Short mmCIF file of C-alpha atoms in Angstrom, two decimals:
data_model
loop_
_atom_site.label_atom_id
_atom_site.label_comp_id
_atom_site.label_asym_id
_atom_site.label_seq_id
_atom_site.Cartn_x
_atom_site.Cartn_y
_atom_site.Cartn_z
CA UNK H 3 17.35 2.72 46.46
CA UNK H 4 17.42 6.30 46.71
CA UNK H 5 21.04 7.70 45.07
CA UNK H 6 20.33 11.37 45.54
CA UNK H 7 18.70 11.99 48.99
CA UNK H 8 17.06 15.01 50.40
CA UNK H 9 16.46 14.03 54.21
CA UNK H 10 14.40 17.67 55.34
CA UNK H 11 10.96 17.50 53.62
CA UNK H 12 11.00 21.13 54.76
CA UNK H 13 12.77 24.05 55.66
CA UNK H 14 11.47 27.72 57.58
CA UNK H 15 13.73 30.61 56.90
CA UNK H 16 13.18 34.04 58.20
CA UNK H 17 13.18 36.87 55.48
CA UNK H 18 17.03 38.12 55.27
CA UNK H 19 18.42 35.18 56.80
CA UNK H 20 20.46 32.03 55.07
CA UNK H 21 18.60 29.02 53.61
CA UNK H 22 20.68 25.90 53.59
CA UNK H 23 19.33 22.98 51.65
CA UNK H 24 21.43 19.75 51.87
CA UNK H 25 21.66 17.21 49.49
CA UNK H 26 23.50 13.47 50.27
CA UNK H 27 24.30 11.14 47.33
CA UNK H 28 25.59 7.73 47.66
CA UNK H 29 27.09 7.15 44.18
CA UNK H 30 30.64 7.76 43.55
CA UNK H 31 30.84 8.45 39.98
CA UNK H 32 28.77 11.70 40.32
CA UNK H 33 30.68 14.25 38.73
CA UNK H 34 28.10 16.77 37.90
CA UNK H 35 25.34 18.37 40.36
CA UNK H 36 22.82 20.86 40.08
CA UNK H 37 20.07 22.46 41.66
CA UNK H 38 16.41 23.13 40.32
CA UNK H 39 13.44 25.02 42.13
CA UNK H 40 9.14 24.72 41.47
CA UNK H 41 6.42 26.99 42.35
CA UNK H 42 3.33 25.15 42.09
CA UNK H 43 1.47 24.16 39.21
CA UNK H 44 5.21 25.11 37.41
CA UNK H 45 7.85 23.02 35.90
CA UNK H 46 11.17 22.94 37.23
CA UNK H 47 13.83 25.74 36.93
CA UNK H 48 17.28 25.08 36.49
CA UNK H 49 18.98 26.98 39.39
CA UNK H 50 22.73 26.58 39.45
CA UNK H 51 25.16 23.69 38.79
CA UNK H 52 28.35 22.87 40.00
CA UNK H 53 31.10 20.43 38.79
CA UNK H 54 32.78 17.59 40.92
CA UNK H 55 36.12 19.74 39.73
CA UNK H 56 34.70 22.28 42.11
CA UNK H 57 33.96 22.85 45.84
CA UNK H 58 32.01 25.96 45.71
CA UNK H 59 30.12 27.63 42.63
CA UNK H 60 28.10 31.24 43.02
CA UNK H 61 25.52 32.75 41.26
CA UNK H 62 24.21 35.77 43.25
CA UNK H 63 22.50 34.98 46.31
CA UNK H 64 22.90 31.56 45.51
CA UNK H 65 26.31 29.72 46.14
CA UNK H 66 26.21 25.15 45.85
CA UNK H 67 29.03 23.84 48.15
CA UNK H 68 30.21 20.30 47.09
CA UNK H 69 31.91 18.01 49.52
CA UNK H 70 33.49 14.87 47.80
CA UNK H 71 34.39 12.96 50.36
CA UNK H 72 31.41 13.07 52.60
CA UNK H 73 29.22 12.80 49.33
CA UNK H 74 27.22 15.90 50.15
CA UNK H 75 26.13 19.02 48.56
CA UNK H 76 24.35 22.00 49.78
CA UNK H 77 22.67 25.37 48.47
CA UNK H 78 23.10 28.84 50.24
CA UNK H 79 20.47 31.30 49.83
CA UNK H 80 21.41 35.11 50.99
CA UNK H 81 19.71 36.50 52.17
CA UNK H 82 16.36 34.74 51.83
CA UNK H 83 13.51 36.19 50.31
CA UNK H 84 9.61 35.54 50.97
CA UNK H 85 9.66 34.81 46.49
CA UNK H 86 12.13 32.02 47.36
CA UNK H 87 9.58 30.12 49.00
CA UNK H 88 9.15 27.13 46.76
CA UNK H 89 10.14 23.11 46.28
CA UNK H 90 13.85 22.97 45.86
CA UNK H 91 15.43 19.56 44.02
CA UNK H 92 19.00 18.40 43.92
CA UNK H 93 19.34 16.20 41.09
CA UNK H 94 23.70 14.18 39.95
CA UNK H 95 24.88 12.93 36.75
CA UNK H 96 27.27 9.80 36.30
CA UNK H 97 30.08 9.91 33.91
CA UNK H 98 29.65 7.53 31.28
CA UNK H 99 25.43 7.63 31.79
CA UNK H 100 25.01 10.68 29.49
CA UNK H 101 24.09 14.08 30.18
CA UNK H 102 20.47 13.52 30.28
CA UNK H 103 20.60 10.87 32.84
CA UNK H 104 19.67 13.33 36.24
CA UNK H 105 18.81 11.49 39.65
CA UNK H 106 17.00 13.50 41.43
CA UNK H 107 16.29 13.96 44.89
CA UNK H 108 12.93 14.42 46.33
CA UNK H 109 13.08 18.07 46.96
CA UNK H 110 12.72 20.25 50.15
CA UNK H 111 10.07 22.56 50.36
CA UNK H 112 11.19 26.13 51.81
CA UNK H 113 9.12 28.42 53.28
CA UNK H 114 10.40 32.17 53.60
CA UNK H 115 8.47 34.18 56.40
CA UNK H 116 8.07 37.93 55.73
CA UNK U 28 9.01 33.32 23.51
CA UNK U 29 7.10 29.89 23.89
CA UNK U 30 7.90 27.69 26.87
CA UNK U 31 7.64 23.92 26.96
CA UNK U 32 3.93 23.57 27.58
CA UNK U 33 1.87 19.91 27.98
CA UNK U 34 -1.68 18.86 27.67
CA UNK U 35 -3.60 17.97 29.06
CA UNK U 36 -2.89 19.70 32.31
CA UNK U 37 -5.09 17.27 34.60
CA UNK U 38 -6.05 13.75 33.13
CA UNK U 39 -8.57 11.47 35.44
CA UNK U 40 -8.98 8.15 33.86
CA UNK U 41 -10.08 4.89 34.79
CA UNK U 42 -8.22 1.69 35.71
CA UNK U 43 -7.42 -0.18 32.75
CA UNK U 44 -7.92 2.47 29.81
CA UNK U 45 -5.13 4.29 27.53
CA UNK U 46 -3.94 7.78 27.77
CA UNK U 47 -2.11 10.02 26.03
CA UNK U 48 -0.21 13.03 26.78
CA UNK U 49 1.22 15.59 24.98
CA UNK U 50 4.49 17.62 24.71
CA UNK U 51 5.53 20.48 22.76
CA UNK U 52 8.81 21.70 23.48
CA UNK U 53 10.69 24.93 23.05
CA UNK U 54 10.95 25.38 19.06
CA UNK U 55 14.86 24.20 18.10
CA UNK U 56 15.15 22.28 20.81
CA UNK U 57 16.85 19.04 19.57
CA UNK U 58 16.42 16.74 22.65
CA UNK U 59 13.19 16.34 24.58
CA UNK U 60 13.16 14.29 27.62
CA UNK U 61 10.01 12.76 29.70
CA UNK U 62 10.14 12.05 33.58
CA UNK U 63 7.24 11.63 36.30
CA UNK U 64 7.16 12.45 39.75
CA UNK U 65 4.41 10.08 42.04
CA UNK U 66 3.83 11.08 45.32
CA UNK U 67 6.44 11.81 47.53
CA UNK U 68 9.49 10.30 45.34
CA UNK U 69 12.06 12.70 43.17
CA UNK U 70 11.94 13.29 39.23
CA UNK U 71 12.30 9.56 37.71
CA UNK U 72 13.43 9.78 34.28
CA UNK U 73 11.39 7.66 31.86
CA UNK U 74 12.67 8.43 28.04
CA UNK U 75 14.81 11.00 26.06
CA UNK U 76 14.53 11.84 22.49
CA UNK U 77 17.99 13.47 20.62
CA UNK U 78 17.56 14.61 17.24
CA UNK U 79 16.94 11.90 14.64
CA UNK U 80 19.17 9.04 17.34
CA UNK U 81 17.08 6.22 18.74
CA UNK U 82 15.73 7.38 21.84
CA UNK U 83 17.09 6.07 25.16
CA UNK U 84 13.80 3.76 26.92
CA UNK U 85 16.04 2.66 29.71
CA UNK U 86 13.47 5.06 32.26
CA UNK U 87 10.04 3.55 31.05
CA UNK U 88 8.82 1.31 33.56
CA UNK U 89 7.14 -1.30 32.05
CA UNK U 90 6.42 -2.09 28.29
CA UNK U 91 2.59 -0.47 29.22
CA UNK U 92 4.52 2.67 28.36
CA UNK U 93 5.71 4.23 25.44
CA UNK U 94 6.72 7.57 23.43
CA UNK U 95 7.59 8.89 20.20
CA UNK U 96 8.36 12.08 18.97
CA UNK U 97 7.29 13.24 15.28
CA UNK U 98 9.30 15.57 12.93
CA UNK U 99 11.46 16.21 15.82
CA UNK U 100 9.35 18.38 17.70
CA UNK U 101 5.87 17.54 19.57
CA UNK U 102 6.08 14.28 21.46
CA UNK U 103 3.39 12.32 22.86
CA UNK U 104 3.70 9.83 25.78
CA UNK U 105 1.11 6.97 25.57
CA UNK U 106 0.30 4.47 29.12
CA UNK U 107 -1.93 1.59 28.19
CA UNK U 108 -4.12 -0.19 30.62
CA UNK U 109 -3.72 2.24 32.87
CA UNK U 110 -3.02 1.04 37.05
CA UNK U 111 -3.42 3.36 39.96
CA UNK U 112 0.46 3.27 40.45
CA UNK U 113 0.61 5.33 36.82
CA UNK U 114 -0.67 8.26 39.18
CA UNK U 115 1.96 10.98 39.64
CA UNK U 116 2.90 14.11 37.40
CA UNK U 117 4.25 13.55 34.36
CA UNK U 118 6.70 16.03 33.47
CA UNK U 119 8.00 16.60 29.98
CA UNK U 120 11.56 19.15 29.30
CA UNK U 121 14.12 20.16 26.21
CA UNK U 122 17.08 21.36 25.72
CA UNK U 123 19.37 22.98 22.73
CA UNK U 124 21.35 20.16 23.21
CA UNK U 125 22.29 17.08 25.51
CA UNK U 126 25.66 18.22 26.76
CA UNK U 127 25.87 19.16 30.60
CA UNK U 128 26.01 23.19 29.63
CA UNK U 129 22.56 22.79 27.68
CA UNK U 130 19.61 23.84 30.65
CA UNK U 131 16.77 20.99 30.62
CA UNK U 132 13.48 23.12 30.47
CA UNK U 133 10.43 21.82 32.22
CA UNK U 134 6.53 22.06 31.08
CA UNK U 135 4.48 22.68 33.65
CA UNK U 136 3.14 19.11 33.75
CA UNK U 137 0.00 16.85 33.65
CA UNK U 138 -1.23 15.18 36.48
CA UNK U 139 -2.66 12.47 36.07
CA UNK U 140 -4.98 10.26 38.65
CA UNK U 141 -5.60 6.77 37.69
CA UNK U 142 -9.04 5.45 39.62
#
């Protein structure tokens, strides 16, 4: 069962414009969400985070919008740029399961055209 | 500075034998965590190591796996009689600490294909 989902396998973005990337969860005691992004033959890099206490958390050209009560989250790339093509992941923490305990989603692949 | 690096990077091993892969995280780095990623799923967390605690095993799979971490630092995850459903990309990370501010950072992986 699939807590954190990522329903586009991939996303095409023209250089300049926005990159959405959604992310659904189903569990209700999420409180903390954040976003990570791989190049290939990389690890994971943390991205941004954002805090159920929150709607809306910036960092640059990157801004995470957290809806509560549709259980959905989504990242905001502007503009896009062709090194922001890579394999994004959404990943939720529970209260109570300890920080380390990340569900992650199963990432969306974005592909910035020049 | 170091990153979190892993070894081997590519493992191809044969149904049924034991492997062993190896972590060493970012010197200082009190917790060290281990998670895989098979083909087409998300990052599945498998064990996490804080400091001199016991670690947390809830993630491993079966009792085929398991981990330790010596002096606090490298960390080696061992799967015995390995089965083609092992196959995915194991990914290792650390962190200063285990609270939500402390960023989880990733190795680059080992892949490893079970045949």
């Amino acid at each position: 069962d699939q807590q954190v989902k990522q329903n586009s396998p991939s996303l095409s973005v023209q250089e300049g414009r926005i990159s959405i990337l959604n992310c659904d969860y189903t569990n209700s005691m999420f409180d903390y969400f954040l976003w990570y992004k791989k190049y290939p033959a990389e690890g994971p890099t943390f991205l941004i985070s954002i805090s159920s206490i929150k709607d809306k958390n910036e960092d640059g050209r990157f801004t995470v919008f957290l809806n509560k009560s549709a259980k959905h989250l989504s990242l905001h790339i502007v503009p896009s740029q062709p090194g922001d093509s890579a394999v994004y992941f959404c990943a939720a923490s529970a209260r109570g399961s300890g920080t380390y305990k990340y569900i992650f989603g199963t990432g969306t692949r974005l592909k910035v055209l020049a | 500075g170091a990153g979190v690096s892993q070894s081997p990077s590519n493992k191809v091993t044969e149904k049924g034998k034991d492997v062993e892969l190896r972590c060493d995280p970012i010197s200082g780095h009190t917790a060290l965590y281990w998670y895989r990623q098979s083909l087409g799923q998300g990052l599945e967390f498998l064990i996490y190591f804080q400091g001199n605690s016991a670690p947390d095993k809830s993630g491993l799979p079966s009792d085929r796996f398991s981990a330790e971490r010596t002096g606090g630092s490298v960390s080696t995850l061992t799967i015995q009689r390995t089965q083609q459903e092992d196959s995915a990309v194991y990914l290792c990370a650390s962190s200063l600490g285990s609270t939500r501010s402390n960023e989880q950072f990733f190795g680059p992986g080992t892949r490893l294909t079970v045949l």
